Amino acid sequence: MPVRPADERIRDFDEVDLGFTKTEAQAEALRCLQCKKPLCIDGCPVGINIPAFIQQIADGDILQAAATIQEENMLPAICGRVCPQENQCEKLCILGNKSTPVQIGQLERYVADYARKEGLQIPGIANQTKKRVAVVGSGPAGLTGAAELAKAGHDVTIFESLHKAGGVLTYGIPSFRLPKEIVNAEIDRVMALGVTLKCNHIVGRSVSIEELLKFDAVLLGTGAGLPYFMDLKGEHLNGVYSANEFLTRVNLMHAEQFPSYDTPVIRGSRVIVAGAGNVAMDAARTARRMGGKVTLVYRRREEDMPARAAEIEHAREEGIEFVTCANPVEVLGEVNVTGVICVRMKMCDPDDSGRPRAEPIRNEMFTLDADVFIQAIGQGPNPLLIREIDGITLGKKGNVIADASGKTSIYNVFAAGDVTTGAATVIEAMGAAKKAAQTICEMLKD
Ligand code: FAD
Ligand code: SF4
């Protein structure tokens, strides 16, 4: 995939990947073997008919390819950009055994972008059932659940606590990876199915739980927006952020354009980011675009980093420095951050996740100068609503317990996405929401 040069892209928030041309897309589509038993479909949590849409690209019928994708996925331009395809459909592509798998994600992105410009009809809607369904949260889980339920003829209302819809797609993932006009365009298509969107509505506060439970069914898609902290000395200092807060300030509140926008963010000239997942890479690359010299500190080795390989490569190209086998232990400063003390780590036997455990090496400390310290070490479900719903069963990590069909311990309350799994992926949230919507439809038939 062609990308913009690193020295150009660190000066703005425009998209890094340039996308296929029609000729490139068709050439890539022609690599597909059209397997009789296509494994790639099994690797797609929403079950897109991948060989069919690839054949339609090869035949030059791009709008038909878009219609094929839309049968299963209302957010294809988003998924084409952010899905970890290398662990999903592309991982199972048979061509990957001997060479490179078909670039299914890039083809999905190409088709979705073409269809957005050329115009693709929204899917048909079944006869109205007069059943009312409330969806809480407008991230990928909420949007997908709402779309499926609206297509089935139900009267769907999404309640969203923020002033804009999209969940992490809007407030978390930066526009240089996922442009906001693309998110907005795909949200508009979901709304065009007749879904009512109520932003600035916090269920459990401005909308009562009693009011929520008056709906015939409820789908919880409230995500995992509660950041974890390292609990370090000095964590209270000015200049310490969770990645969630830092990214929300920039993505949603346009803090990088302060004072033209109301919300500020400290623009550090020396920024330390702790963590090495997608969230850490996004925070580091955002801080870089705001002029910072950014160092990412990770307790394991580079090969253990959980972020997508492309994100790691892009971060490195953009001048982010990686300090591996090290962990922050204290934030220095009196009022503002001035530095971060780190300890060297050594790799030990694998833990339950299969990755080597990292243990601190006694007395091997070093200090990195810093004005901003961003922690990106994970996040869990926001307890605000779910802890207050009587009779709902929660797991040890505060997540809602739901079975594979989305059912919770309350008969008409369903849940999908990060609120059930903890921080996961866009497409897993969408796959779970589709299943939950199908279960709700079954229940509402009775
Ligand atoms: P969310 O997207 O979190 O949406 C939940 C929504 O519910 C939010 O809008 C929230 O405001 C709303 N809400 C919460 N409580 C209430 C309430 N009480 N009342 C009303 N509304 C409420 N995944 C990938 O697949 N690829 C990536 O590249 C990737 N990058 C990421 C980068 C970042 C910075 C982050 C944070 C995550 C990333 N993820 C990525 C993970 C992915 O975004 C999530 O797994 C996905 O968004 C989960 O979807 P969701 O709908 O369950 O929750
Ligand atoms: Fe095509 Fe690969 Fe899917 Fe086979 S597995 S149908 S080659 S994309």
Short mmCIF file of C-alpha atoms and ligand atoms in Angstrom, two decimals:
data_model
loop_
_atom_site.label_atom_id
_atom_site.label_comp_id
_atom_site.label_asym_id
_atom_site.label_seq_id
_atom_site.Cartn_x
_atom_site.Cartn_y
_atom_site.Cartn_z
CA MET A 1 0.00 0.00 0.00
CA PRO A 2 1.52 3.33 -1.04
CA VAL A 3 1.88 5.79 1.88
CA ARG A 4 2.74 9.48 2.17
CA PRO A 5 6.40 10.25 2.99
CA ALA A 6 7.04 10.36 6.75
CA ASP A 7 8.57 13.87 6.80
CA GLU A 8 5.47 15.24 5.06
CA ARG A 9 2.85 13.35 7.10
CA ILE A 10 4.21 14.30 10.56
CA ARG A 11 3.22 17.90 9.76
CA ASP A 12 -0.52 17.22 9.48
CA PHE A 13 -3.33 14.85 10.47
CA ASP A 14 -4.19 13.77 6.91
CA GLU A 15 -4.40 10.08 6.08
CA VAL A 16 -1.12 8.18 5.81
CA ASP A 17 -2.21 5.32 3.50
CA LEU A 18 -3.04 6.41 -0.04
CA GLY A 19 -5.23 3.46 -1.10
CA PHE A 20 -5.34 1.43 -4.31
CA THR A 21 -6.10 2.84 -7.75
CA LYS A 22 -8.67 0.91 -9.80
CA THR A 23 -5.87 -0.77 -11.80
CA GLU A 24 -4.05 -1.82 -8.63
CA ALA A 25 -7.27 -3.09 -7.04
CA GLN A 26 -8.15 -5.14 -10.10
CA ALA A 27 -4.62 -6.58 -10.31
CA GLU A 28 -4.82 -7.56 -6.63
CA ALA A 29 -8.32 -9.03 -7.11
CA LEU A 30 -7.05 -11.19 -9.96
CA ARG A 31 -4.62 -12.88 -7.52
CA CYS A 32 -7.58 -14.46 -5.68
CA LEU A 33 -7.88 -18.19 -6.44
CA GLN A 34 -11.66 -18.20 -5.85
CA CYS A 35 -11.24 -21.18 -3.53
CA LYS A 36 -14.13 -23.67 -3.52
CA LYS A 37 -14.02 -23.70 0.29
CA PRO A 38 -12.85 -20.13 1.02
CA LEU A 39 -11.27 -20.05 4.47
CA CYS A 40 -11.04 -16.25 4.42
CA ILE A 41 -14.80 -15.97 5.14
CA ASP A 42 -14.33 -17.93 8.39
CA GLY A 43 -11.79 -15.33 9.44
CA CYS A 44 -14.27 -12.45 9.05
CA PRO A 45 -16.38 -11.95 12.22
CA VAL A 46 -19.24 -10.45 10.16
CA GLY A 47 -19.04 -13.13 7.43
CA ILE A 48 -18.56 -11.02 4.27
CA ASN A 49 -18.66 -13.11 1.08
CA ILE A 50 -15.02 -12.23 0.33
CA PRO A 51 -14.40 -14.24 -2.86
CA ALA A 52 -17.65 -12.88 -4.37
CA PHE A 53 -16.76 -9.23 -3.84
CA ILE A 54 -13.20 -9.82 -5.03
CA GLN A 55 -14.52 -11.44 -8.23
CA GLN A 56 -16.80 -8.43 -8.78
CA ILE A 57 -13.78 -6.12 -8.51
CA ALA A 58 -11.90 -8.28 -11.01
CA ASP A 59 -14.94 -8.00 -13.33
CA GLY A 60 -14.86 -4.20 -12.94
CA ASP A 61 -18.29 -4.07 -11.21
CA ILE A 62 -17.22 -2.09 -8.14
CA LEU A 63 -20.70 -0.97 -7.07
CA GLN A 64 -21.86 -4.59 -7.09
CA ALA A 65 -18.81 -5.46 -4.96
CA ALA A 66 -19.89 -2.72 -2.54
CA ALA A 67 -23.42 -4.13 -2.42
CA THR A 68 -22.01 -7.59 -1.63
CA ILE A 69 -19.99 -6.19 1.27
CA GLN A 70 -22.91 -4.11 2.51
CA GLU A 71 -25.06 -7.23 2.92
CA GLU A 72 -22.93 -8.07 5.95
CA ASN A 73 -21.12 -4.88 6.91
CA MET A 74 -22.41 -1.31 7.12
CA LEU A 75 -18.97 0.13 8.06
CA PRO A 76 -16.67 -1.16 5.27
CA ALA A 77 -14.52 1.95 4.74
CA ILE A 78 -13.77 1.90 8.47
CA CYS A 79 -13.05 -1.84 8.60
CA GLY A 80 -10.91 -1.67 5.45
CA ARG A 81 -8.71 0.81 7.31
CA VAL A 82 -8.54 -0.42 10.89
CA CYS A 83 -9.28 -4.17 10.98
CA PRO A 84 -6.25 -6.27 11.88
CA GLN A 85 -6.79 -8.33 8.70
CA GLU A 86 -3.41 -10.01 9.14
CA ASN A 87 -4.95 -11.87 12.12
CA GLN A 88 -8.33 -12.45 10.51
CA CYS A 89 -9.38 -13.03 6.87
CA GLU A 90 -5.89 -12.53 5.42
CA LYS A 91 -4.37 -14.92 7.95
CA LEU A 92 -6.56 -17.70 6.54
CA CYS A 93 -6.08 -16.81 2.85
CA ILE A 94 -4.56 -19.85 1.21
CA LEU A 95 -2.09 -17.75 -0.79
CA GLY A 96 -0.43 -16.80 2.49
CA ASN A 97 0.94 -20.35 2.81
CA LYS A 98 3.40 -19.77 0.00
CA SER A 99 3.51 -16.02 -0.61
CA THR A 100 1.48 -12.93 0.34
CA PRO A 101 -2.25 -13.30 1.05
CA VAL A 102 -4.69 -11.30 -1.05
CA GLN A 103 -4.86 -7.80 0.49
CA ILE A 104 -8.53 -8.22 1.38
CA GLY A 105 -8.64 -5.19 3.70
CA GLN A 106 -7.21 -2.84 1.10
CA LEU A 107 -9.70 -4.16 -1.46
CA GLU A 108 -12.57 -3.59 0.98
CA ARG A 109 -11.33 -0.06 1.55
CA TYR A 110 -11.05 0.60 -2.20
CA VAL A 111 -14.60 -0.63 -2.85
CA ALA A 112 -16.08 1.32 0.07
CA ASP A 113 -14.35 4.56 -0.97
CA TYR A 114 -15.53 4.13 -4.57
CA ALA A 115 -19.10 3.47 -3.44
CA ARG A 116 -19.10 6.50 -1.16
CA LYS A 117 -18.21 8.75 -4.09
CA GLU A 118 -20.39 7.05 -6.70
CA GLY A 119 -23.43 6.47 -4.46
CA LEU A 120 -24.68 3.12 -3.25
CA GLN A 121 -28.29 2.50 -2.30
CA ILE A 122 -28.90 1.82 1.36
CA PRO A 123 -30.21 -1.70 2.05
CA GLY A 124 -33.94 -2.44 2.09
CA ILE A 125 -35.88 -2.25 5.36
CA ALA A 126 -38.48 -4.84 6.44
CA ASN A 127 -42.05 -3.84 7.40
CA GLN A 128 -42.23 -1.91 10.65
CA THR A 129 -42.74 -4.16 13.69
CA LYS A 130 -43.63 -1.33 16.10
CA LYS A 131 -41.14 -2.84 18.60
CA ARG A 132 -38.87 -0.29 20.27
CA VAL A 133 -35.21 -1.11 20.83
CA ALA A 134 -32.74 1.07 22.75
CA VAL A 135 -29.06 0.87 21.88
CA VAL A 136 -26.65 2.38 24.41
CA GLY A 137 -23.43 3.60 22.82
CA SER A 138 -22.70 4.53 19.20
CA GLY A 139 -19.36 2.78 18.70
CA PRO A 140 -18.98 -0.03 16.17
CA ALA A 141 -21.08 -2.38 18.35
CA GLY A 142 -23.94 0.10 18.80
CA LEU A 143 -23.93 1.21 15.15
CA THR A 144 -23.89 -2.36 13.82
CA GLY A 145 -26.58 -3.55 16.22
CA ALA A 146 -28.73 -0.52 15.37
CA ALA A 147 -28.35 -1.10 11.61
CA GLU A 148 -29.33 -4.77 11.84
CA LEU A 149 -32.32 -4.00 14.07
CA ALA A 150 -33.50 -1.14 11.85
CA LYS A 151 -33.21 -3.34 8.73
CA ALA A 152 -35.46 -5.84 10.52
CA GLY A 153 -38.14 -3.12 10.86
CA HIS A 154 -37.71 -2.21 14.53
CA ASP A 155 -37.90 1.32 15.90
CA VAL A 156 -34.32 1.92 17.08
CA THR A 157 -32.96 4.71 19.28
CA ILE A 158 -29.25 5.07 20.02
CA PHE A 159 -28.29 6.90 23.21
CA GLU A 160 -24.77 8.32 23.13
CA SER A 161 -23.19 10.17 26.04
CA LEU A 162 -20.74 12.22 23.95
CA HIS A 163 -21.73 15.05 21.62
CA LYS A 164 -20.68 13.02 18.58
CA ALA A 165 -21.43 9.45 17.51
CA GLY A 166 -18.82 6.81 16.66
CA GLY A 167 -17.27 5.78 19.99
CA VAL A 168 -13.56 5.03 19.63
CA LEU A 169 -13.85 5.53 15.85
CA THR A 170 -14.49 9.21 16.56
CA TYR A 171 -12.71 9.99 19.82
CA GLY A 172 -9.89 7.42 19.84
CA ILE A 173 -8.48 6.47 16.45
CA PRO A 174 -6.70 9.51 14.94
CA SER A 175 -7.74 10.92 11.58
CA PHE A 176 -4.36 10.12 10.00
CA ARG A 177 -5.45 6.46 10.26
CA LEU A 178 -9.20 6.93 9.99
CA PRO A 179 -10.40 10.26 8.56
CA LYS A 180 -13.43 11.63 10.38
CA GLU A 181 -15.37 12.35 7.16
CA ILE A 182 -15.27 8.61 6.46
CA VAL A 183 -16.57 7.77 9.92
CA ASN A 184 -19.29 10.40 9.57
CA ALA A 185 -20.33 9.16 6.12
CA GLU A 186 -20.73 5.59 7.37
CA ILE A 187 -22.65 6.75 10.46
CA ASP A 188 -24.96 8.73 8.13
CA ARG A 189 -25.72 5.54 6.20
CA VAL A 190 -26.74 3.78 9.42
CA MET A 191 -28.95 6.76 10.32
CA ALA A 192 -30.49 6.63 6.83
CA LEU A 193 -32.00 3.28 7.84
CA GLY A 194 -34.31 5.27 10.13
CA VAL A 195 -32.31 5.00 13.36
CA THR A 196 -32.82 7.85 15.86
CA LEU A 197 -29.56 9.13 17.39
CA LYS A 198 -29.64 10.95 20.72
CA CYS A 199 -26.21 12.40 21.53
CA ASN A 200 -25.45 14.07 24.89
CA HIS A 201 -27.62 11.41 26.57
CA ILE A 202 -25.81 9.58 29.37
CA VAL A 203 -27.82 6.51 30.26
CA GLY A 204 -27.71 6.11 34.02
CA ARG A 205 -27.60 9.92 34.45
CA SER A 206 -29.56 12.07 31.98
CA VAL A 207 -31.61 9.02 30.90
CA SER A 208 -32.71 6.83 33.81
CA ILE A 209 -32.31 3.07 33.84
CA GLU A 210 -36.05 2.83 34.47
CA GLU A 211 -36.68 4.75 31.23
CA LEU A 212 -34.21 2.50 29.38
CA LEU A 213 -35.88 -0.69 30.53
CA LYS A 214 -39.25 0.49 29.17
CA PHE A 215 -38.00 -0.36 25.67
CA ASP A 216 -38.95 -3.81 24.36
CA ALA A 217 -35.26 -4.68 24.18
CA VAL A 218 -31.95 -3.03 25.09
CA LEU A 219 -28.55 -3.52 23.50
CA LEU A 220 -25.61 -2.35 25.61
CA GLY A 221 -22.60 -1.28 23.54
CA THR A 222 -20.95 1.03 26.04
CA GLY A 223 -17.39 -0.06 25.27
CA ALA A 224 -14.28 -0.09 27.43
CA GLY A 225 -13.52 3.59 27.91
CA LEU A 226 -12.14 3.42 31.45
CA PRO A 227 -8.36 3.86 31.26
CA TYR A 228 -6.04 1.90 33.55
CA PHE A 229 -3.25 3.78 35.32
CA MET A 230 0.14 2.52 36.49
CA ASP A 231 -0.36 3.99 39.96
CA LEU A 232 3.05 5.69 39.99
CA LYS A 233 4.44 8.30 42.33
CA GLY A 234 4.02 11.65 40.56
CA GLU A 235 1.03 10.52 38.50
CA HIS A 236 -0.95 13.59 39.67
CA LEU A 237 1.48 16.04 37.97
CA ASN A 238 0.48 18.37 35.13
CA GLY A 239 1.39 16.71 31.88
CA VAL A 240 0.36 13.16 32.85
CA TYR A 241 -2.43 11.80 30.65
CA SER A 242 -4.12 8.53 29.92
CA ALA A 243 -3.93 7.86 26.18
CA ASN A 244 -7.74 7.97 26.15
CA GLU A 245 -7.84 11.50 27.53
CA PHE A 246 -5.00 12.72 25.32
CA LEU A 247 -6.55 11.28 22.16
CA THR A 248 -10.06 12.44 23.07
CA ARG A 249 -8.83 15.99 23.61
CA VAL A 250 -7.21 16.01 20.18
CA ASN A 251 -9.62 13.89 18.09
CA LEU A 252 -12.91 15.03 19.52
CA MET A 253 -12.19 18.44 21.01
CA HIS A 254 -9.55 19.62 18.45
CA ALA A 255 -7.10 20.49 21.24
CA GLU A 256 -4.27 20.66 18.71
CA GLN A 257 -6.01 23.78 17.36
CA PHE A 258 -6.30 25.50 20.77
CA PRO A 259 -7.10 28.45 21.22
CA SER A 260 -9.30 28.26 18.09
CA TYR A 261 -11.07 25.46 20.01
CA ASP A 262 -11.79 25.64 23.75
CA THR A 263 -10.02 22.52 25.03
CA PRO A 264 -6.26 22.72 25.52
CA VAL A 265 -3.69 19.95 25.75
CA ILE A 266 -0.10 20.32 26.89
CA ARG A 267 2.08 20.23 23.77
CA GLY A 268 5.19 18.57 25.10
CA SER A 269 8.51 19.00 23.37
CA ARG A 270 9.60 15.75 25.08
CA VAL A 271 6.87 13.14 25.29
CA ILE A 272 7.07 9.68 26.88
CA VAL A 273 4.41 7.11 26.02
CA ALA A 274 4.15 3.92 28.12
CA GLY A 275 2.76 0.87 26.27
CA ALA A 276 3.05 -0.65 22.81
CA GLY A 277 -0.46 -1.47 21.59
CA ASN A 278 -2.41 0.36 18.88
CA VAL A 279 -3.52 2.92 21.45
CA ALA A 280 0.08 3.68 22.44
CA MET A 281 1.13 4.03 18.78
CA ASP A 282 -1.81 6.35 18.11
CA ALA A 283 -0.94 8.53 21.11
CA ALA A 284 2.76 8.61 20.16
CA ARG A 285 2.09 9.48 16.53
CA THR A 286 -0.43 12.14 17.54
CA ALA A 287 2.08 13.75 19.93
CA ARG A 288 4.67 13.64 17.13
CA ARG A 289 2.32 15.56 14.85
CA MET A 290 2.01 18.17 17.56
CA GLY A 291 5.75 18.77 17.39
CA GLY A 292 6.97 16.50 20.18
CA LYS A 293 10.12 14.39 20.31
CA VAL A 294 8.44 11.13 21.31
CA THR A 295 9.88 8.11 23.12
CA LEU A 296 7.81 4.99 23.57
CA VAL A 297 8.75 2.87 26.58
CA TYR A 298 7.75 -0.81 26.55
CA ARG A 299 8.47 -3.45 29.17
CA ARG A 300 8.93 -6.32 26.70
CA ARG A 301 10.85 -6.63 23.41
CA GLU A 302 9.87 -5.13 20.08
CA GLU A 303 8.75 -8.54 18.74
CA ASP A 304 6.29 -8.76 21.67
CA MET A 305 4.59 -5.43 20.89
CA PRO A 306 0.83 -5.95 20.53
CA ALA A 307 0.31 -3.13 17.98
CA ARG A 308 -0.19 -3.99 14.30
CA ALA A 309 3.08 -4.38 12.43
CA ALA A 310 2.16 -1.53 10.06
CA GLU A 311 1.55 0.86 12.99
CA ILE A 312 4.94 0.02 14.51
CA GLU A 313 6.64 0.57 11.16
CA HIS A 314 4.83 3.85 10.55
CA ALA A 315 5.67 5.07 14.06
CA ARG A 316 9.35 4.29 13.54
CA GLU A 317 9.39 6.00 10.13
CA GLU A 318 7.89 9.07 11.79
CA GLY A 319 10.82 9.30 14.19
CA ILE A 320 9.32 7.76 17.34
CA GLU A 321 12.09 6.30 19.42
CA PHE A 322 11.48 2.88 21.04
CA VAL A 323 12.97 2.03 24.42
CA THR A 324 12.21 -1.66 25.00
CA CYS A 325 12.69 -3.90 28.06
CA ALA A 326 12.05 -0.90 30.31
CA ASN A 327 9.17 0.22 32.50
CA PRO A 328 8.31 3.63 34.06
CA VAL A 329 8.39 3.55 37.87
CA GLU A 330 8.11 7.22 38.88
CA VAL A 331 7.11 10.53 37.33
CA LEU A 332 9.37 13.44 38.30
CA GLY A 333 8.42 17.09 38.79
CA GLU A 334 6.95 19.54 41.28
CA VAL A 335 3.91 20.90 39.49
CA ASN A 336 4.65 19.88 35.92
CA VAL A 337 6.27 16.71 34.64
CA THR A 338 10.03 17.03 34.16
CA GLY A 339 11.04 13.40 33.68
CA VAL A 340 10.21 9.74 34.08
CA ILE A 341 12.35 7.22 35.96
CA CYS A 342 12.38 3.79 34.30
CA VAL A 343 13.69 0.41 35.36
CA ARG A 344 15.32 -2.06 32.98
CA MET A 345 13.39 -5.30 32.52
CA LYS A 346 14.49 -8.85 31.74
CA MET A 347 12.52 -11.47 29.84
CA CYS A 348 11.47 -14.62 31.73
CA ASP A 349 9.29 -17.69 31.00
CA PRO A 350 6.04 -17.12 29.08
CA ASP A 351 2.92 -16.11 31.04
CA ASP A 352 -0.68 -17.27 30.39
CA SER A 353 -0.85 -15.13 27.25
CA GLY A 354 2.14 -17.03 25.81
CA ARG A 355 4.34 -13.92 25.86
CA PRO A 356 7.48 -13.89 27.99
CA ARG A 357 6.96 -12.37 31.41
CA ALA A 358 8.93 -9.19 32.02
CA GLU A 359 10.61 -8.71 35.39
CA PRO A 360 12.44 -5.63 36.67
CA ILE A 361 16.22 -5.83 37.11
CA ARG A 362 16.99 -4.50 40.59
CA ASN A 363 18.79 -1.15 40.72
CA GLU A 364 19.03 -0.76 36.94
CA MET A 365 17.30 2.59 36.67
CA PHE A 366 17.58 5.45 34.20
CA THR A 367 15.77 8.78 33.73
CA LEU A 368 14.20 10.20 30.58
CA ASP A 369 13.51 13.95 30.44
CA ALA A 370 9.87 14.70 29.67
CA ASP A 371 7.17 17.37 29.79
CA VAL A 372 4.34 15.00 28.92
CA PHE A 373 3.83 11.40 30.07
CA ILE A 374 1.06 9.40 28.40
CA GLN A 375 -0.02 6.03 29.80
CA ALA A 376 -1.45 3.56 27.28
CA ILE A 377 -1.54 0.35 29.31
CA GLY A 378 -5.13 -0.72 28.60
CA GLN A 379 -8.68 0.12 29.54
CA GLY A 380 -11.71 -1.62 30.98
CA PRO A 381 -15.51 -1.25 30.81
CA ASN A 382 -16.92 2.01 32.12
CA PRO A 383 -18.79 1.08 35.33
CA LEU A 384 -21.11 4.09 35.26
CA LEU A 385 -24.17 2.39 33.78
CA ILE A 386 -23.57 -1.33 34.01
CA ARG A 387 -22.89 -1.41 37.76
CA GLU A 388 -26.24 0.27 38.34
CA ILE A 389 -28.47 -2.12 36.40
CA ASP A 390 -30.11 -4.40 38.97
CA GLY A 391 -29.70 -8.09 38.23
CA ILE A 392 -27.04 -7.83 35.51
CA THR A 393 -24.10 -10.19 36.00
CA LEU A 394 -20.64 -8.70 35.69
CA GLY A 395 -17.31 -10.51 35.33
CA LYS A 396 -14.18 -10.06 37.44
CA LYS A 397 -12.94 -7.23 35.24
CA GLY A 398 -16.24 -5.36 35.49
CA ASN A 399 -17.39 -6.52 32.05
CA VAL A 400 -20.98 -7.51 31.31
CA ILE A 401 -21.32 -11.28 31.04
CA ALA A 402 -23.11 -12.13 27.79
CA ASP A 403 -23.29 -15.47 25.97
CA ALA A 404 -22.35 -15.96 22.31
CA SER A 405 -25.81 -14.78 21.26
CA GLY A 406 -25.50 -11.53 23.24
CA LYS A 407 -27.89 -12.54 26.07
CA THR A 408 -27.16 -11.16 29.53
CA SER A 409 -28.67 -12.25 32.84
CA ILE A 410 -31.68 -9.97 32.16
CA TYR A 411 -34.11 -11.40 29.60
CA ASN A 412 -34.54 -8.26 27.43
CA VAL A 413 -31.06 -6.76 27.92
CA PHE A 414 -28.31 -7.77 25.49
CA ALA A 415 -24.69 -6.68 25.24
CA ALA A 416 -21.92 -6.69 22.64
CA GLY A 417 -18.44 -5.33 22.02
CA ASP A 418 -15.80 -4.13 24.44
CA VAL A 419 -18.29 -3.86 27.33
CA THR A 420 -18.40 -7.67 27.33
CA THR A 421 -14.85 -8.55 26.24
CA GLY A 422 -12.78 -5.65 27.53
CA ALA A 423 -10.68 -3.75 24.98
CA ALA A 424 -10.73 -5.77 21.72
CA THR A 425 -11.26 -4.85 18.06
CA VAL A 426 -13.74 -2.97 15.92
CA ILE A 427 -14.75 -6.02 13.89
CA GLU A 428 -15.13 -8.28 16.93
CA ALA A 429 -17.48 -5.68 18.45
CA MET A 430 -19.39 -5.58 15.16
CA GLY A 431 -19.59 -9.38 14.86
CA ALA A 432 -20.91 -9.71 18.41
CA ALA A 433 -23.44 -6.90 17.85
CA LYS A 434 -24.77 -8.60 14.71
CA LYS A 435 -25.35 -11.80 16.67
CA ALA A 436 -27.00 -9.88 19.52
CA ALA A 437 -29.28 -8.08 17.03
CA GLN A 438 -30.31 -11.43 15.50
CA THR A 439 -31.12 -12.76 18.99
CA ILE A 440 -33.16 -9.64 19.78
CA CYS A 441 -35.11 -10.11 16.53
CA GLU A 442 -35.87 -13.73 17.51
CA MET A 443 -37.05 -12.60 20.96
CA LEU A 444 -39.25 -9.83 19.56
CA LYS A 445 -41.07 -12.30 17.28
CA ASP A 446 -42.79 -13.85 20.32
P1 FAD B 1 -16.74 2.00 21.84
O1 FAD B 1 -16.16 2.24 20.49
O2 FAD B 1 -15.91 2.31 23.02
O3 FAD B 1 -18.10 2.82 21.93
C1 FAD B 1 -18.83 2.89 23.14
C2 FAD B 1 -19.69 4.13 23.13
O4 FAD B 1 -20.61 4.05 24.22
C3 FAD B 1 -18.91 5.42 23.31
O5 FAD B 1 -19.24 6.33 22.29
C4 FAD B 1 -19.34 5.92 24.68
O6 FAD B 1 -19.34 7.34 24.76
C5 FAD B 1 -20.74 5.35 24.78
N1 FAD B 1 -21.23 5.20 26.16
C6 FAD B 1 -20.56 4.65 27.21
N2 FAD B 1 -21.33 4.69 28.32
C7 FAD B 1 -22.50 5.29 27.96
C8 FAD B 1 -23.69 5.63 28.67
N3 FAD B 1 -23.85 5.34 29.97
N4 FAD B 1 -24.69 6.26 27.99
C9 FAD B 1 -24.57 6.54 26.67
N5 FAD B 1 -23.44 6.25 25.95
C10 FAD B 1 -22.44 5.62 26.59
N6 FAD B 1 -9.55 -1.76 17.01
C11 FAD B 1 -9.26 -2.22 15.76
O7 FAD B 1 -9.90 -3.16 15.30
N7 FAD B 1 -8.28 -1.63 15.01
C12 FAD B 1 -7.59 -0.54 15.44
O8 FAD B 1 -6.73 -0.05 14.73
C13 FAD B 1 -7.89 -0.02 16.73
N8 FAD B 1 -7.27 1.08 17.22
C14 FAD B 1 -7.65 1.60 18.41
C15 FAD B 1 -7.08 2.79 18.83
C16 FAD B 1 -7.49 3.38 20.01
C17 FAD B 1 -6.89 4.68 20.43
C18 FAD B 1 -8.46 2.72 20.84
C19 FAD B 1 -8.88 3.32 22.16
C20 FAD B 1 -9.00 1.52 20.44
C21 FAD B 1 -8.62 0.95 19.22
N9 FAD B 1 -9.21 -0.22 18.76
C22 FAD B 1 -8.90 -0.70 17.51
C23 FAD B 1 -10.22 -0.93 19.55
C24 FAD B 1 -11.63 -0.62 19.03
O9 FAD B 1 -11.76 0.73 18.73
C25 FAD B 1 -12.68 -1.06 20.03
O10 FAD B 1 -12.53 -2.46 20.25
C26 FAD B 1 -14.10 -0.80 19.53
O11 FAD B 1 -14.29 0.58 19.28
C27 FAD B 1 -15.15 -1.30 20.50
O12 FAD B 1 -16.40 -0.91 20.05
P2 FAD B 1 -17.64 -0.70 21.05
O13 FAD B 1 -18.76 -0.26 20.19
O14 FAD B 1 -17.78 -1.91 21.89
O15 FAD B 1 -17.18 0.47 22.04
FE1 SF4 B 2 -9.31 -15.64 -2.42
FE2 SF4 B 2 -7.56 -16.03 -0.38
FE3 SF4 B 2 -10.23 -16.12 0.09
FE4 SF4 B 2 -9.03 -18.11 -1.36
S1 SF4 B 2 -8.70 -17.62 0.82
S2 SF4 B 2 -11.00 -17.06 -1.81
S3 SF4 B 2 -7.43 -16.91 -2.43
S4 SF4 B 2 -9.05 -14.29 -0.59
#
